[in-house]
PDB file of C-alpha atoms in Angstrom:
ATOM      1  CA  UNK Y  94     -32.695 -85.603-119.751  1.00  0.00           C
ATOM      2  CA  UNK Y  95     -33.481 -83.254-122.745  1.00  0.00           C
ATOM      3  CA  UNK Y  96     -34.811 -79.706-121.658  1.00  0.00           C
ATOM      4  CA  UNK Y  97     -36.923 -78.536-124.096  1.00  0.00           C
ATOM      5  CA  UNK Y  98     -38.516 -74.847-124.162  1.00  0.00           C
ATOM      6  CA  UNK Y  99     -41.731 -74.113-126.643  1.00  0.00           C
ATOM      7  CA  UNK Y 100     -41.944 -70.393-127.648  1.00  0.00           C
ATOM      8  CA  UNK Y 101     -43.932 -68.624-130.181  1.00  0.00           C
ATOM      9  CA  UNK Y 102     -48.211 -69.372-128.455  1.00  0.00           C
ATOM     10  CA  UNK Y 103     -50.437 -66.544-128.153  1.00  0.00           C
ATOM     11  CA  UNK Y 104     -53.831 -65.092-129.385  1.00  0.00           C
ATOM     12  CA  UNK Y 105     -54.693 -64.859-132.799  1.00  0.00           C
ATOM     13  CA  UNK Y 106     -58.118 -64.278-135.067  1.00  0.00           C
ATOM     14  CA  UNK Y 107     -59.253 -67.048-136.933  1.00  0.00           C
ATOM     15  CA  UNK Y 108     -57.682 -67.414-140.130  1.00  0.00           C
ATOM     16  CA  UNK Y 109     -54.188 -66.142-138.585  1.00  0.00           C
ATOM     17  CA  UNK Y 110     -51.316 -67.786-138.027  1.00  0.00           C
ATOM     18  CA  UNK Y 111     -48.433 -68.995-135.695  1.00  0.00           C
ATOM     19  CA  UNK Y 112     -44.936 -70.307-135.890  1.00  0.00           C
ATOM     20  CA  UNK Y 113     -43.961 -72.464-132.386  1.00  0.00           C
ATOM     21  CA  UNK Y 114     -40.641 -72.743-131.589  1.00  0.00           C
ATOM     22  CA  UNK Y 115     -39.153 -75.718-129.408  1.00  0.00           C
ATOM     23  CA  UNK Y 116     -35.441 -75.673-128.648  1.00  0.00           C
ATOM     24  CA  UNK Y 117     -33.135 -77.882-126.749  1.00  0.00           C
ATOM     25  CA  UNK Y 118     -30.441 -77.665-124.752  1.00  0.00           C
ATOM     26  CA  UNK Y 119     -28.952 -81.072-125.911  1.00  0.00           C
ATOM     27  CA  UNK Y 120     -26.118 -81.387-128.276  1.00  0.00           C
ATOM     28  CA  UNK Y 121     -27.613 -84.643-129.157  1.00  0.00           C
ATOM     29  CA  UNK Y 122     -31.245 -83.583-130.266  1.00  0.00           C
ATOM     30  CA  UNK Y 123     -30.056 -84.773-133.702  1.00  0.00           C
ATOM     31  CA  UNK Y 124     -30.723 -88.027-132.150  1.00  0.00           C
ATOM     32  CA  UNK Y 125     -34.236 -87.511-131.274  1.00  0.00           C
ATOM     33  CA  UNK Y 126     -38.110 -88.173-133.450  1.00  0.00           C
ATOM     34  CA  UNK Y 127     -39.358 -84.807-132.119  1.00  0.00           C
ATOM     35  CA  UNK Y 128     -43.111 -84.150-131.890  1.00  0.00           C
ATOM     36  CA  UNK Y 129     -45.892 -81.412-131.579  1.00  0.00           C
ATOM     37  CA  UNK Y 130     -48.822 -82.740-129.085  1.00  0.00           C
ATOM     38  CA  UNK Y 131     -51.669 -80.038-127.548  1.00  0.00           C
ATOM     39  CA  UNK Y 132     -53.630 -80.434-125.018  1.00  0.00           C
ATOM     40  CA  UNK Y 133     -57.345 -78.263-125.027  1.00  0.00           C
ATOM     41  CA  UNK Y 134     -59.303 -77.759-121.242  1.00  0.00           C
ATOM     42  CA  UNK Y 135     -60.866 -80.599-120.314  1.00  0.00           C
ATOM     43  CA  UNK Y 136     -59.548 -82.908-123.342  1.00  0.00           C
ATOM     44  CA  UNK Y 137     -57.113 -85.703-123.487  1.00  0.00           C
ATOM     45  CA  UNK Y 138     -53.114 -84.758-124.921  1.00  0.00           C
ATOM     46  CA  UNK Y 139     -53.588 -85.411-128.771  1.00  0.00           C
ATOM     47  CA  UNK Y 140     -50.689 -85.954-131.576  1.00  0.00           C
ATOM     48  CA  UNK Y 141     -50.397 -82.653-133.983  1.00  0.00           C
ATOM     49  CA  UNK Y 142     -47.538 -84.020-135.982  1.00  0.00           C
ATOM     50  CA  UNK Y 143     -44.090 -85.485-135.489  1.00  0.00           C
ATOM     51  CA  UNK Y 144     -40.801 -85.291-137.933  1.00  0.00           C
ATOM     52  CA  UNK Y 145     -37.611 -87.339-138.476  1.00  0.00           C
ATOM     53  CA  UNK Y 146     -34.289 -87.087-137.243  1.00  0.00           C
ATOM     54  CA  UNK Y 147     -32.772 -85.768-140.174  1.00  0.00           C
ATOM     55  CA  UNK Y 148     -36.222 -83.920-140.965  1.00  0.00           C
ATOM     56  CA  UNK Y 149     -36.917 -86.397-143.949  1.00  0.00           C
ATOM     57  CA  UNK Y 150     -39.983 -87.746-142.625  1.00  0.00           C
ATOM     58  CA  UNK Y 151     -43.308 -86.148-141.148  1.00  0.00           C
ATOM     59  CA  UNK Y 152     -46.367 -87.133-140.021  1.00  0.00           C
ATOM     60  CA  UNK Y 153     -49.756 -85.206-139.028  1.00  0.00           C
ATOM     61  CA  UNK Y 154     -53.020 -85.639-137.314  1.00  0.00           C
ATOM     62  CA  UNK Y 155     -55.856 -85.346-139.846  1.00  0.00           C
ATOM     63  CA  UNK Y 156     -57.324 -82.329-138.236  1.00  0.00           C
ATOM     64  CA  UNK Y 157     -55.012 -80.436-138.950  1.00  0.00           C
ATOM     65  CA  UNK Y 158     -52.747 -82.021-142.420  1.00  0.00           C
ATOM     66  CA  UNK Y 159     -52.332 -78.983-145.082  1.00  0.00           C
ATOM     67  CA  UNK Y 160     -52.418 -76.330-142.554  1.00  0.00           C
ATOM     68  CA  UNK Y 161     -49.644 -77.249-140.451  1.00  0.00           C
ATOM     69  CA  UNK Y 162     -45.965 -77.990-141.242  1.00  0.00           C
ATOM     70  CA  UNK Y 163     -43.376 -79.222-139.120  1.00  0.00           C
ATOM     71  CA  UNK Y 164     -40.309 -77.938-139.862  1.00  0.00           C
ATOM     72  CA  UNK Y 165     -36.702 -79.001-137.300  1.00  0.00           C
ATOM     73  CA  UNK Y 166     -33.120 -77.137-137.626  1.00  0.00           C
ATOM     74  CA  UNK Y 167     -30.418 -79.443-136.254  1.00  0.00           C
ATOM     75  CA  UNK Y 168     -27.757 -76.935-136.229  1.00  0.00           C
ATOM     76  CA  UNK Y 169     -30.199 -74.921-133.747  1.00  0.00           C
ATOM     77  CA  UNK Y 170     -31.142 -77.605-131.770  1.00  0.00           C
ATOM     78  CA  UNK Y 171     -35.062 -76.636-132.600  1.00  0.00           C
ATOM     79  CA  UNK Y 172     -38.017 -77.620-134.236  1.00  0.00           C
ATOM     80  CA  UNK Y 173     -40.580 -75.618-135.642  1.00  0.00           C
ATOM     81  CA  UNK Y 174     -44.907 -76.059-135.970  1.00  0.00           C
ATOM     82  CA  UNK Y 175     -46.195 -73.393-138.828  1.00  0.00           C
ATOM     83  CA  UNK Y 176     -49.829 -72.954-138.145  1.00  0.00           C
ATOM     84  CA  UNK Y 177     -51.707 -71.424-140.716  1.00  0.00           C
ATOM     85  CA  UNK Y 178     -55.620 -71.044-141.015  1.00  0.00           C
ATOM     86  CA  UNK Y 179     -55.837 -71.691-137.725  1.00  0.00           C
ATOM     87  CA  UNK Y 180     -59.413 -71.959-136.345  1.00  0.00           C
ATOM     88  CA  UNK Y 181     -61.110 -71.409-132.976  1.00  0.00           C
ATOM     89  CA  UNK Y 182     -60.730 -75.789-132.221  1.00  0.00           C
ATOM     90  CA  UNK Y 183     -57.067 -75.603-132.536  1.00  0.00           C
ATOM     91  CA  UNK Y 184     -57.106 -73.633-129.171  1.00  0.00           C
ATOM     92  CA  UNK Y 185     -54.797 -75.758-126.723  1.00  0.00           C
ATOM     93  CA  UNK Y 186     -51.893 -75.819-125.001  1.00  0.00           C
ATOM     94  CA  UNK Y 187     -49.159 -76.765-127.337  1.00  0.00           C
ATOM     95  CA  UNK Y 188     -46.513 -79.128-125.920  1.00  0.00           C
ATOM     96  CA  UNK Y 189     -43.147 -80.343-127.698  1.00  0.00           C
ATOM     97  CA  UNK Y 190     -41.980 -84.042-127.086  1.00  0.00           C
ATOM     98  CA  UNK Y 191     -38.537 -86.028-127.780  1.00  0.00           C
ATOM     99  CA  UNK Y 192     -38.393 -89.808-128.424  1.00  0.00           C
ATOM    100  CA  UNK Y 193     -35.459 -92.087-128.997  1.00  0.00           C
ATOM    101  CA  UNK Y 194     -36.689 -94.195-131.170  1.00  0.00           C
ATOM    102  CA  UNK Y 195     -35.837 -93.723-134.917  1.00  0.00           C
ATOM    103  CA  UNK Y 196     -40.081 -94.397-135.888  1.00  0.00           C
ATOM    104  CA  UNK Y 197     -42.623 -91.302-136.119  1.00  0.00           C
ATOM    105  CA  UNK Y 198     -45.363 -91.988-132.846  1.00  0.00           C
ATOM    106  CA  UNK Y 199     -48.478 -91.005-132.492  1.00  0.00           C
ATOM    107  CA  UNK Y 200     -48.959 -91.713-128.883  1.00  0.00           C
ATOM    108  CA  UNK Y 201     -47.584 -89.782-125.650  1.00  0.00           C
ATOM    109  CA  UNK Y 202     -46.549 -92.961-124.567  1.00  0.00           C
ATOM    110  CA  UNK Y 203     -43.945 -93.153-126.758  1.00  0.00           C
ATOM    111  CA  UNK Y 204     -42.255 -90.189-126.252  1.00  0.00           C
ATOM    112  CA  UNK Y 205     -39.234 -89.778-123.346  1.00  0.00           C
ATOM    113  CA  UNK Y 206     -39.196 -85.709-122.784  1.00  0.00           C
ATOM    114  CA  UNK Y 207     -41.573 -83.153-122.863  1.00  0.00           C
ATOM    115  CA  UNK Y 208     -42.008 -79.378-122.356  1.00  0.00           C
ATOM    116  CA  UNK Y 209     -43.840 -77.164-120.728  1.00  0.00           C
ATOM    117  CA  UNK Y 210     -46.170 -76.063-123.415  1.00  0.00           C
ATOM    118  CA  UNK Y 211     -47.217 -72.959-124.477  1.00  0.00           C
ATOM    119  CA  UNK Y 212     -50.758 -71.307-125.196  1.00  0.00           C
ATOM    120  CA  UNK Y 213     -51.845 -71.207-128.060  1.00  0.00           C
ATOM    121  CA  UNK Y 214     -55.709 -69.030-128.233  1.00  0.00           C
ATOM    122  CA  UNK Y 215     -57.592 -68.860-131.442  1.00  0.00           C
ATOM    123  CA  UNK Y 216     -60.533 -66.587-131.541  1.00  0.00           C
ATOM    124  CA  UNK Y 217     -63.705 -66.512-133.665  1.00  0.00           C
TER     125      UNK Y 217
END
């Protein structure tokens, strides 16, 4: 098992922005792809972006590319989603993910752990 905890949701205006926070109680996280997901009402879980173990390599949805950065801290055992320019269709809740594999996913399938996500609101 690797508990993970996602911080840093809330409301914001459009335009604003966020920094999530997803740390892990596992002295092994340096191990893990880790990976941003979200999840708006009535929608199916969709991939935000996903980063390397060493932090080398990232990856991000389309919808949001050049607005978001993915960012991980080994020695803190937590990685990091900047949102800037958010908009009102980024509104979701925002769920952190651990896989074992060494390849950037895409899919929730191929992830092992999850959080609990956290609310993320983006008004007009």
């Amino acid at each position: 098992q690797v508990p993970l905890v996602e911080s840093g949701g809330g409301l914001v205006q459009a335009g604003g922005s966020l920094r999530l926070s997803c740390a892990a109680s596992e002295r092994t996280f340096s191990g893990y792809v880790m990976g941003w997901f979200r999840q708006a009402p009535g929608k199916e879980r969709e991939f935000v972006a996903a980063i390397s173990r060493t932090g080398s390599s990232t990856s991000y949805a389309a919808s949001v590319k050049d607005r978001f950065t993915i960012s991980r801290d080994n020695a803190k055992n937590t990685v990091y989603l900047q949102m800037n320019n958010l908009k009102p269709e980024d509104t979701a809740v925002y769920y952190c993910a651990a896989r074992g594999g060494a390849a950037l996913r895409a899919t929730t399938t191929q992830y092992d752990y999850w959080g609990q996500g956290t609310q993320v609101t983006v008004s007009s």
